[in-house]
Every structure is written in C-alpha cells, then in structure tokens.
Coordinates of C-alpha atoms in Angstrom, one line a residue:
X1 CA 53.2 110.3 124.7
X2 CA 51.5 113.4 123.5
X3 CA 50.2 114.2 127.1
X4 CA 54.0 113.7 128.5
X5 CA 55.3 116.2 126.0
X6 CA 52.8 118.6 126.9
X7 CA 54.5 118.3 130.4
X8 CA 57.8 118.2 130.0
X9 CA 58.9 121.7 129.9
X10 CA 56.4 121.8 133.5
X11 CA 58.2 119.5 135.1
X12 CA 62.0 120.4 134.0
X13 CA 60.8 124.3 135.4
X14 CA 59.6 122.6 138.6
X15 CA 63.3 120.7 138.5
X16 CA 65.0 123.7 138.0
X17 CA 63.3 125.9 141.1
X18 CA 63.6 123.2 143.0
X19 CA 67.2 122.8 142.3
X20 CA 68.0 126.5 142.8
X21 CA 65.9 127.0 146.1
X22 CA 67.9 124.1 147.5
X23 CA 71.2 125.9 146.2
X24 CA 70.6 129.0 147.7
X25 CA 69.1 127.6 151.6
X26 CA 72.1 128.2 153.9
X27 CA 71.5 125.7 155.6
X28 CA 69.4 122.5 157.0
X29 CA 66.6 122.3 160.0
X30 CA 66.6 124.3 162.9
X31 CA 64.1 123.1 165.3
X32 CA 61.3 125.3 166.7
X33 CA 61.2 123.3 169.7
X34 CA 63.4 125.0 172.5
X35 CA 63.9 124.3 175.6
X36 CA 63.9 127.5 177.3
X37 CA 63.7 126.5 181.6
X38 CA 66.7 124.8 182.7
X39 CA 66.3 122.9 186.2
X40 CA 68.2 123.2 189.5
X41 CA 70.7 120.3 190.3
X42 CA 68.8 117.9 192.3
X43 CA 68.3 117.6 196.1
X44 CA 71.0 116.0 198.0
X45 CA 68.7 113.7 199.9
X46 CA 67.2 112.6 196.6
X47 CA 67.2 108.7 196.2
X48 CA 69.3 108.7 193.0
X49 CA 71.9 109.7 195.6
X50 CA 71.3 106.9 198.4
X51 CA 74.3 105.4 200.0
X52 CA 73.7 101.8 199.7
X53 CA 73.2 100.7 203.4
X54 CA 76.1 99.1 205.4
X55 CA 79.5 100.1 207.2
X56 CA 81.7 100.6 203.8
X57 CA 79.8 99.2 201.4
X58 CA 81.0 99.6 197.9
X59 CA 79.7 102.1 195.8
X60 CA 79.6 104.1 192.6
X61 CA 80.1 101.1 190.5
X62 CA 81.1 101.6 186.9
X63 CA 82.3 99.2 184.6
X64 CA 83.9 99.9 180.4
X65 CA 85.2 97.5 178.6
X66 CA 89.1 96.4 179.5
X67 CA 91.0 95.4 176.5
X68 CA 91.3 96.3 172.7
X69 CA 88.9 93.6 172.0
X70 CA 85.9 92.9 174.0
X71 CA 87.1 90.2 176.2
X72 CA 87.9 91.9 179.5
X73 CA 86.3 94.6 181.6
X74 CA 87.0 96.8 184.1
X75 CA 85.3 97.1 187.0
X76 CA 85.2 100.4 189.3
X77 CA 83.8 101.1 192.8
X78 CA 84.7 103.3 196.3
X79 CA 85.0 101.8 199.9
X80 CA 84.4 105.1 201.5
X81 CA 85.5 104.8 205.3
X82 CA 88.6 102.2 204.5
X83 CA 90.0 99.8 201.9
X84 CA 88.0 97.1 202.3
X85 CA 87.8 94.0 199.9
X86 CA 89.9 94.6 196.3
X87 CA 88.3 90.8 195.2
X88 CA 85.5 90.5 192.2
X89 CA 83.7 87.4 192.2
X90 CA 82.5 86.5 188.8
X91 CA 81.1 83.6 187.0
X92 CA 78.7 83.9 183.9
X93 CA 74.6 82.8 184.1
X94 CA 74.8 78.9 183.6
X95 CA 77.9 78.7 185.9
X96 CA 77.8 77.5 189.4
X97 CA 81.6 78.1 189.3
X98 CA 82.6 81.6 191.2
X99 CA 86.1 82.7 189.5
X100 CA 88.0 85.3 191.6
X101 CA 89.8 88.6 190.4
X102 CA 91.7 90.7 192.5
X103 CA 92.2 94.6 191.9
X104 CA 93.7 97.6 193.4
X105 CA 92.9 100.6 195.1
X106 CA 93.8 104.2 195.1
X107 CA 93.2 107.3 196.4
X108 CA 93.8 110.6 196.5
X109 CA 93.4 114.7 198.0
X110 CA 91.7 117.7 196.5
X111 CA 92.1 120.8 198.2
X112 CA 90.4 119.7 201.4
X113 CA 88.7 117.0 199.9
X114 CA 90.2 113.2 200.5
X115 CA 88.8 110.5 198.2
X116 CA 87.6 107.2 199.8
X117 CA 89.4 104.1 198.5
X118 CA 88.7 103.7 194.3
X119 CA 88.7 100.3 193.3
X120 CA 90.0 98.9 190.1
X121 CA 89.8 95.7 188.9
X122 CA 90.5 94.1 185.6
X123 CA 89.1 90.9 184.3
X124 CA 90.0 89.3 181.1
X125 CA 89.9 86.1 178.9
X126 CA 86.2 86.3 179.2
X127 CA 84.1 84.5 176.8
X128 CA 82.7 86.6 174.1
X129 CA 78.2 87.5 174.6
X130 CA 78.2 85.9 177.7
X131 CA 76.0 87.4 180.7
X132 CA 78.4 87.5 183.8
X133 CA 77.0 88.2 187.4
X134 CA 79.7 89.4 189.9
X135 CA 79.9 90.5 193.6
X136 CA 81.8 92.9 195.3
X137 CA 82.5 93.8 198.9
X138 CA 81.9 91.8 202.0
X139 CA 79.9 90.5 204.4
X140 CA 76.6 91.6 205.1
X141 CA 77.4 94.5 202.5
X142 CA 77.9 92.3 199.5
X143 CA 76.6 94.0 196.6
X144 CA 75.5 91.5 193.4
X145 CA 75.5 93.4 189.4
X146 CA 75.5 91.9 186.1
X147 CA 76.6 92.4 182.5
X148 CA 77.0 91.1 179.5
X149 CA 80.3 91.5 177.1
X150 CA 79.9 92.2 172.9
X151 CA 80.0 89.7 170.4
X152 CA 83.6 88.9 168.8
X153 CA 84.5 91.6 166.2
X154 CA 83.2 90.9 163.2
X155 CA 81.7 93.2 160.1
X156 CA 78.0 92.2 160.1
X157 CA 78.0 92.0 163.9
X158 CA 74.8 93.9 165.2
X159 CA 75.2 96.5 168.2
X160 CA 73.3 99.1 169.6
X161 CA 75.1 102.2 171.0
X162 CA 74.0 104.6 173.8
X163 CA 75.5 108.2 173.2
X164 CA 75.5 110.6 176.3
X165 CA 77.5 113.9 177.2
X166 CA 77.7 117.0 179.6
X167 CA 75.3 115.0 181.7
X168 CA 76.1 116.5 185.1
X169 CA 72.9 116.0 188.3
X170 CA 70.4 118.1 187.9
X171 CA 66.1 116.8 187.3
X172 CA 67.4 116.9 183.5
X173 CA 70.3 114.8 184.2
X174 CA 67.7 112.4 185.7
X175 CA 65.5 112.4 182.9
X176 CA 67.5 111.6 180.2
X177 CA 69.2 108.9 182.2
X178 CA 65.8 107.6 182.9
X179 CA 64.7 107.7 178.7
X180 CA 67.7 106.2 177.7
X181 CA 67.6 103.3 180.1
X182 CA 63.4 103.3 178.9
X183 CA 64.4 103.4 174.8
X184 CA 62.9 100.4 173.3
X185 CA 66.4 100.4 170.9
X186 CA 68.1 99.3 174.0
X187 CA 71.8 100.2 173.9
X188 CA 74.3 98.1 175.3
X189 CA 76.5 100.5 176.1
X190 CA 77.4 104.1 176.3
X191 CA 79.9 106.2 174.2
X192 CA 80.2 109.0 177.0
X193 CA 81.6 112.2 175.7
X194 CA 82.8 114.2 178.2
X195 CA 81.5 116.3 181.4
X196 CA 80.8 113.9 183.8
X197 CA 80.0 115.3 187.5
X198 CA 80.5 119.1 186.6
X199 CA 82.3 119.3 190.5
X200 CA 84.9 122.0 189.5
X201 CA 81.2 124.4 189.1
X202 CA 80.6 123.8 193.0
X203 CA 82.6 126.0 195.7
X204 CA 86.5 125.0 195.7
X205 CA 85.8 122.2 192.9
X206 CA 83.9 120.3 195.7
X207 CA 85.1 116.8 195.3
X208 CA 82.0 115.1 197.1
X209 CA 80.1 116.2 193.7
X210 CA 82.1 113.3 192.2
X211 CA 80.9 110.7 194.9
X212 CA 77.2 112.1 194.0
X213 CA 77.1 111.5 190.5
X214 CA 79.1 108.2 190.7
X215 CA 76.3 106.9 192.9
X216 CA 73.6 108.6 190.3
X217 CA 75.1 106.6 187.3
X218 CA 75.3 103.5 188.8
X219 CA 72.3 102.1 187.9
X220 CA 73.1 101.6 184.4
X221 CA 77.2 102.1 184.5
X222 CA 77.3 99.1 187.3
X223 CA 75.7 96.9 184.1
X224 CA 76.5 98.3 180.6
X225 CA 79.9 99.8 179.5
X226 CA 80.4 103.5 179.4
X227 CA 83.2 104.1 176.9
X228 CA 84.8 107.5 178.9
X229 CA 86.0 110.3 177.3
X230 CA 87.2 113.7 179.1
X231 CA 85.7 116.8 179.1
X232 CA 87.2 119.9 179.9
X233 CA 85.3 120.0 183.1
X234 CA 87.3 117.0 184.2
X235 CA 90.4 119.6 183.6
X236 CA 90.1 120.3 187.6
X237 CA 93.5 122.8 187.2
X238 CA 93.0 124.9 189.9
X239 CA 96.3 126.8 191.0
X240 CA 94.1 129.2 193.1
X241 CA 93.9 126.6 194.9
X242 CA 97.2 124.7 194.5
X243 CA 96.0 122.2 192.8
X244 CA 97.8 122.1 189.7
X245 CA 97.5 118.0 188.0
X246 CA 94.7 118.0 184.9
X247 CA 92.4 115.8 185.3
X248 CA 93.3 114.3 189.4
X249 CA 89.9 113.4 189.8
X250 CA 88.8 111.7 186.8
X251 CA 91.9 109.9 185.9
X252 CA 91.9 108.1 189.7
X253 CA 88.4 107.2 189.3
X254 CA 87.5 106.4 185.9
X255 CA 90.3 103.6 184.5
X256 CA 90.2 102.9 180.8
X257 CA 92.5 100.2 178.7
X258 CA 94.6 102.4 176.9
X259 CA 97.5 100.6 177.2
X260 CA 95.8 98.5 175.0
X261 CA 95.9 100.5 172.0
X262 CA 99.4 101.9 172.9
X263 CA 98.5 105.3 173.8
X264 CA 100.6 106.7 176.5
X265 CA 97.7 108.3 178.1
X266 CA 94.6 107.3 179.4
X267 CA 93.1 110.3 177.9
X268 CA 93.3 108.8 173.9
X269 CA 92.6 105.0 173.1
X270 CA 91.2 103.1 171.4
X271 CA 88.5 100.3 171.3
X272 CA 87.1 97.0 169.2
X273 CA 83.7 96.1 170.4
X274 CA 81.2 94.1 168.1
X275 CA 81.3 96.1 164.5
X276 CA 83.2 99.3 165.9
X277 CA 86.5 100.4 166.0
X278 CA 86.1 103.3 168.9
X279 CA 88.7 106.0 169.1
X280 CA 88.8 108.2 171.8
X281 CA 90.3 111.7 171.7
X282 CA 91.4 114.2 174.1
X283 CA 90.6 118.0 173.3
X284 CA 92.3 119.2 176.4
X285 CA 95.7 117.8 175.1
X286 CA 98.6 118.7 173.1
X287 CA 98.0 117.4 169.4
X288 CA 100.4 119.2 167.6
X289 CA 102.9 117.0 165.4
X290 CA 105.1 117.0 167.6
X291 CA 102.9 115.6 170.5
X292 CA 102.1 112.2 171.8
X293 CA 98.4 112.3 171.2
X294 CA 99.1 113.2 167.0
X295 CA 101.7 110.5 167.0
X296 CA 99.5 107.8 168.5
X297 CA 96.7 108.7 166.2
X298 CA 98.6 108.7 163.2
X299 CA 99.4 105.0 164.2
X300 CA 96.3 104.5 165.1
X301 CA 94.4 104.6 162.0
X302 CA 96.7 102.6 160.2
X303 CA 96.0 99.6 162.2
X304 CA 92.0 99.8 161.3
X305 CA 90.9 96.8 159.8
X306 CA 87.5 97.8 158.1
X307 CA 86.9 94.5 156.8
X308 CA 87.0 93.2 160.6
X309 CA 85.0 96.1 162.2
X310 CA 83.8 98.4 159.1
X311 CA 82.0 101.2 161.2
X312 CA 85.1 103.6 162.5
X313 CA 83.7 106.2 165.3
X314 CA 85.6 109.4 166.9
X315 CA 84.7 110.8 169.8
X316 CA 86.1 113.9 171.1
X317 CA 84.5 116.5 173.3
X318 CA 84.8 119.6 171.8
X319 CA 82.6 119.4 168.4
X320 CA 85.2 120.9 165.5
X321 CA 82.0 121.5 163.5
X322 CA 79.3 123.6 165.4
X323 CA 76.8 126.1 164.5
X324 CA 76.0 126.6 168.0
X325 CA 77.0 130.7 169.2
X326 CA 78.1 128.8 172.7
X327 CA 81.9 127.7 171.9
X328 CA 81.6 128.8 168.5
X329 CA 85.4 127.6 166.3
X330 CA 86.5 126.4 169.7
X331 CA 87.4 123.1 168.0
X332 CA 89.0 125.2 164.7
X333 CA 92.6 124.2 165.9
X334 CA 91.9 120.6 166.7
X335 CA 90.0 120.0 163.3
X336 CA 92.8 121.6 161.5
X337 CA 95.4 118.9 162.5
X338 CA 92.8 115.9 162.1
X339 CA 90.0 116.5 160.0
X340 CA 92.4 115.5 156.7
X341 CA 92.9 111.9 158.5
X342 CA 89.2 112.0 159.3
X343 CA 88.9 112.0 155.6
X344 CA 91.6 110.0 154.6
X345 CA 90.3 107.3 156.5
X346 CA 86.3 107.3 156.2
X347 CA 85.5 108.2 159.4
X348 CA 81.7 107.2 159.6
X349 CA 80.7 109.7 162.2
X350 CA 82.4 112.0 165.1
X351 CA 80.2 112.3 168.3
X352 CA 81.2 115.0 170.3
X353 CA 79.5 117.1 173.2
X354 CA 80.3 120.3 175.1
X355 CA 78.1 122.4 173.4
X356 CA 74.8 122.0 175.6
X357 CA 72.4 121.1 172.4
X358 CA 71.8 118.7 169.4
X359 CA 73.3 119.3 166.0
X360 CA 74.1 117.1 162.8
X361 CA 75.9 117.9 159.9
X362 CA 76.0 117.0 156.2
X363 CA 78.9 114.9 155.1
X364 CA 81.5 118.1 154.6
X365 CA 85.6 118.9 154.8
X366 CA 87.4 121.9 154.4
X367 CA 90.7 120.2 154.1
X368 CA 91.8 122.1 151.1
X369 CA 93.0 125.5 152.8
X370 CA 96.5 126.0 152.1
X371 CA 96.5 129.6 153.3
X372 CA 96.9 131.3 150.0
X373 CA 94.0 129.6 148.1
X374 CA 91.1 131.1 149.2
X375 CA 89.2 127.5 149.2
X376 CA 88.1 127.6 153.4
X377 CA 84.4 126.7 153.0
X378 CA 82.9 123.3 153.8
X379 CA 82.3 121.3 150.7
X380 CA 79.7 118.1 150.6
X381 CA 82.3 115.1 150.8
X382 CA 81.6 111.7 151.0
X383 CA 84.4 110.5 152.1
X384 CA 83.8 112.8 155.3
X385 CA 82.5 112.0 158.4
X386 CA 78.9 112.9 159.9
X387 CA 79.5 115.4 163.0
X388 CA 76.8 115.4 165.5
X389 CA 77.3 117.2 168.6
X390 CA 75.0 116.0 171.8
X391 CA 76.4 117.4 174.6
X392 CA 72.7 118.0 175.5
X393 CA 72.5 115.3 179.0
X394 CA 70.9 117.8 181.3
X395 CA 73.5 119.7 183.0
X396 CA 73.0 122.8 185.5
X397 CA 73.9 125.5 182.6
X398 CA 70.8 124.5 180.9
X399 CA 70.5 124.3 177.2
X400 CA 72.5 126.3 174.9
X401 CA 69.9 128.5 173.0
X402 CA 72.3 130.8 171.0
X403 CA 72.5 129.9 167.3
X404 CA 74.9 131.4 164.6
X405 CA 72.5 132.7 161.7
X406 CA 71.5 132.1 158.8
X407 CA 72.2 128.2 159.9
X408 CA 75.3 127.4 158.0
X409 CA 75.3 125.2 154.9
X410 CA 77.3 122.2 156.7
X411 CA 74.6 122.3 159.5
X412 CA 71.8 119.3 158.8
X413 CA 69.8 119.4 162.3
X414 CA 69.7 121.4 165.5
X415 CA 68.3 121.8 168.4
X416 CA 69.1 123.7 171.7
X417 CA 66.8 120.8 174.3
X418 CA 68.2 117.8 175.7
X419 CA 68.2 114.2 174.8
X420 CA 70.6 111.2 174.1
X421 CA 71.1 109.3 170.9
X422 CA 71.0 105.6 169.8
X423 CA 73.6 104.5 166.9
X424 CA 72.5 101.2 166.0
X425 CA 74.7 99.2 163.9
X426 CA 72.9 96.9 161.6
X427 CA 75.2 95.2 159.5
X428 CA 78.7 96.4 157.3
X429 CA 76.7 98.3 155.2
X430 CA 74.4 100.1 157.4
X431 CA 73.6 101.9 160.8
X432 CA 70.8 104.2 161.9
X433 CA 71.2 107.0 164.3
X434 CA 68.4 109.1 166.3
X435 CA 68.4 111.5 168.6
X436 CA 65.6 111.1 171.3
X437 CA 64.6 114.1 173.1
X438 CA 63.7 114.8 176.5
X439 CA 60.0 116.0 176.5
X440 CA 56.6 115.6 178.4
X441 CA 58.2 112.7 180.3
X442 CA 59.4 110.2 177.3
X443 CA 62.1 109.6 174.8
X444 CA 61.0 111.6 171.3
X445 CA 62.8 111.2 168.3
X446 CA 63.5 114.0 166.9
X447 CA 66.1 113.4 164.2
X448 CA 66.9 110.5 162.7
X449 CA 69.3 109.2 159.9
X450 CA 70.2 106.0 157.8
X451 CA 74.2 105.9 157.6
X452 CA 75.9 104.0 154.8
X453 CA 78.9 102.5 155.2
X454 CA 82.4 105.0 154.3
X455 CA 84.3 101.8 153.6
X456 CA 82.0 99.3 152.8
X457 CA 79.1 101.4 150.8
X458 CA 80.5 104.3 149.8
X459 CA 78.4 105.0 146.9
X460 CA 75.8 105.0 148.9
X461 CA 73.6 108.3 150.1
X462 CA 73.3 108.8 153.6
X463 CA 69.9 109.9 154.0
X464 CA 66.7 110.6 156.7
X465 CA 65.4 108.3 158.0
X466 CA 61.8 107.6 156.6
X467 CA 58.7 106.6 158.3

C-alpha cells in the first residue's frame, strides 16, 4: 500500500498528459503509405476483356439480389449481334430438375453508340442459402454460372460483405478485383458504390467502355451479388452532344428491385439480405423535402425492423464526411437534409466512394446547427454512424493524394492508395470491418475496426481491431 501511494500522484500526472495530448491531436491516422504512380487503363486485347467465343453469345453477366428479401435475383447479360434467347435455366445443386424463367430485353442509342440487346431476368420464390446453377443462351454458346442466395433475415445471421467503388479498367482496377476475389474473409457479395465503367472520360462518352468493363466484372458479378449504386459518372448528361437522360446507360443495363422497397426510382432502394437492412441512396438526385428521394427515405426508416436485421447500412456515393482536399464539402448539402435521420435511427455505418482514397471516421454529428448558434463542429456521438469512404478501386485518375491539414478531429484513418473492404457481420451485437490494400501483389490490411451494434449494443465502444 505504501509503495502504491508513493505512485499515485505518478500515475494520475501520466493520466492527465495523456488525457490532454489526446485532447489537443486534431485528428486520427494518416498513413505514410502513398500511392504516388497511377496506372494506364488496360490493353484492349487484354484477356479480362475476351469475348466469350460463339456467334452471340451472352455476355457481361451480372446478377444482385431481386426482391426486398433475399429470395429472388436478378440476372443481367448482352446478346450483342441480335436478341437471342430471354430464357434462364435454373435449378439448385442436388436438383436434377431444370426450372425455366423468362426475361426481357432492351436496348438503346448513345450518340453514335447502339447497345446490343441487355437482358433482364427476374427469378423469385427461391429457397433461402441454396447454391443454384443456371444457363443462359443457346446452342453451342450456352454459357453455365452459379450462385448462391443469403440466409433468411434474421439478427444473428452471419454474412460477409465485399465493399468496392470508383473501380473503372485500368491494371489497378485488375488488382483489386483480383485481392478481393483472393481475401480469405470471402465476401458473398458486393455493396458497389458508385463509378462503374468511367465511359463518359473516353471521347464522346464512348459507350463500348460499358461493354468492356461488363465483360471485366463478370467473373465475380456472374456469381455473387453486386448491390449497385450510382455514381456521378453514370450521370452520362451530355447536351454537347444531345444526349440529355441521366443515367441512359446505367439504368438500361444494371436493373435493381426497387419497386420492392417502393421507391419510385431505381436510383434509391432498399434491401434485406441475411443481418442487413441495405439502403441505397442517390447523390445525383433531388433530396430536398419536397422531392421523391426525401419522401421515400423518410418512409423508409420507419419500416426498419432492427430486431429482424439489427445492422442498418447507407450507401451513397458522395462521402458527406471527407477530409480528402479532392471533393472537399461536396456532400455538405446532402448531409444536411439526412445526417439528423442517420442519427435518429442508429445508422451503423455509411459507405461511400467518389473520393479516390480510404478514410474512416469517429462516430460524430453535427446536427445541432440551427444557423444562429454557433454549434457547427462535429461532436463524438454514439448514436452516429461510422463514415468510411473507399472509393479507392483503381480507376484511371489514380489515387487522390490531396489531404485537408491538420487531419480533422472527426477523421479516424486515411489513406490516398487503393484497396477494397470486408464488413463482416458476426452476430446482432457485432461486425468487424477492414480495409485491405492493394500492395506488392496481395490484399494488406491496413485498417481495421470492431463495430458494436447502434441498436443492439449501444453502450458499447467501437474500437480497433486488436491483434
């Protein structure tokens, strides 16, 4: 006892610088790592491209999930020369039995660009974990894939998520395709967040871009669900051009359910699948009050059932918290109208991309602004959200090395390299998230964090992950 006395007044100093260092940091980690070289798109002739041999045989093939619940699916492909076969034959792994689902087709013009004929077909009623094989096309060019759909919703479901954005074709693209699909965490499927093929970069928004990324992504998206959200190089408004529709391109070719959760437009949803309710939003839309997109989200969140699916995830393109001097406050407007509800609702975490790097934030709000009070600085909250931004795929812009300074308070993590992250759902209580980045040729994990629960652990301190 003697001995601790002796040391108490020690230690409580120690406390107390510790305490006040930690007070006055600005901010978290910024990462000495940078990635400095950004590559060239790759070669046209490059086998990630191959046309799969045969007169019209399908390709591109994408699938994402085609209900509010797990049970159907969606599956995507393009005839390119004519229509062709709209008929999926499906039947899962210990079936002999071939079921038959027929789809549509549509196409459509771009400047001087005509689409070949995009396939949609929906299949639902489909039994929940199941492995299903099915074959499309005809003939000698009948082309066999696989996948498997989520468990039923339920709070201690496990599931692994994939999360990708501004991936675009370049040798960057390639390689964090290639670690993801390599990660020993396995996801089982991808929350995409925005900037797919990057075609409106090309001469006259070159339209056969799409077709080459379509066919790059297939190799996964032909057997796990990618979970679309748009980007605002999916915009495509080009009146220079006479081409004057948002989104033409990506709305013919990449179908999602969102009459499912009501929404009017296929540019918000919303998702169940395994633990998560998904919501998708749309940064390149009106979300005023008086718009569509507010209205439906307002309705939206009232429907969440956390005691059904606990873990409640956002995605949205343009990150309303970044740190990042690329798009710096672009998402101000958007994160004054939502981040409230965000709140309100114990958002676990908001994925976004656009910016071209990796960043994750503290749990913070700065919902208490009422334009005369002075009070506009992030303050911890933990009833907040976690905002990571990862719009770091690989795409031709290379990575996004401009950083506000100091590093704000709210900022936890960055990094301007590439990579893709793996949120892995463990229970109702508890997730862990890392980012893996793309380096010497394999998946590194540089950040990592344990979540807790909003809903079902609130109490509970987010905190790194340990090792």
């Amino acid at each position: 006892m003697a001995l601790l006395k002796v040391y108490d007044p020690c230690v409580i100093w120690l406390l107390c610088m510790l305490f006040i260092a930690s007070d006055m940091c600005n901010g978290g980690i910024t990462s000495s790592f940078v990635k400095k070289k950004y590559s060239p798109d790759m070669p046209l002739d490059s086998d990630v491209f191959r046309v799969p041999p045969g007169y019209n045989a399908p390709q591109q093939v994408h699938i994402t999930q085609g209900d509010a619940d797990g049970r159907g699916v969606i599956i995507s492909w393009i005839t390119p020369a004519e229509p062709g076969s709209d008929t999926v034959l499906y039947w899962s792994e210990n079936s002999k039995h071939k079921n038959r689902a027929e789809g549509t087709f549509v196409t459509y013009k771009f400047f001087n660009y005509t689409s070949g004929y995009v396939h949609h077909c929906t299949i639902n009623k489909l039994e929940y974990n199941t492995k299903y094989m099915y074959e499309i096309g005809i003939g000698n060019t009948t082309r066999q894939f696989w996948f498997r759909t989520p468990p039923k919703a339920g709070p201690d479901v496990p599931y692994t998520f994939g999360v990708i954005g501004d991936l675009g074709q370049t040798h960057d693209s390639n390689a964090t395709l290639t670690h993801y699909e390599s990660n020993p965490k396995k996801g089982q499927t991808v929350l995409y967040l925005g900037d797919l093929s990057y075609s409106n970069d090309y001469p006259f928004h070159d339209n056969s871009r799409w077709d080459t990324w379509g066919r790059f992504i297939e190799r996964n998206a032909a057997y796990q669900s990618w979970i679309w959200t748009a980007g605002n190089h999916e915009l495509d408004f080009a009146p220079e051009l006479e081409e004057t529709t948002p989104f033409k391109p990506y709305t013919h070719r990449y179908y999602v359910p969102y009459t499912s959760s009501h929404s009017t437009s296929p540019l918000w949803y919303s998702i169940k699948r395994a633990s998560a309710y998904i919501i998708v939003l749309s940064s390149y839309s009106a979300y005023g009050k008086s718009s569509p997109q507010y209205k439906w989200l307002r309705d939206e969140f009232n429907k969440v059932d956390r005691s059904e699916t606990p873990w409640l995830i956002v995605l949205m393109h343009c990150p309303i918290y970044n740190s990042n001097s690329h798009h710096y406050m672009e998402g101000e407007a958007m994160r004054v109208v939502f981040e409230s509800w965000f709140v309100k609702y114990k958002v676990d975490v908001v994925f976004s991309g656009h910016v071209h790097a990796y960043e994750r934030s503290h749990r913070i709000s700065n919902i208490a602004y009422n334009i005369v009070n002075g009070q506009c600085t992030p303050v911890k909250d933990q009833s907040a959200p976690v905002y990571i931004t990862i719009g770091d795929g690989g795409n031709h812009d290379g990575p996004a090395i401009g950083m506000v300074e100091p590093q704000p308070s709210f900022s936890a993590y960055r990094e301007p390299s590439f990579g893709h992250g793996i949120f892995d759902i463990k229970n109702r209580t508890h997730a862990y998230f890392g980012w893996h980045r793309n380096q010497d040729g394999y998946a590194v994990e540089a950040d990592s964090f344990w979540f807790h629960n909003r809903y079902w652990n609130p109490s509970g301190q987010s905190f790194l992950a340990s090792y």
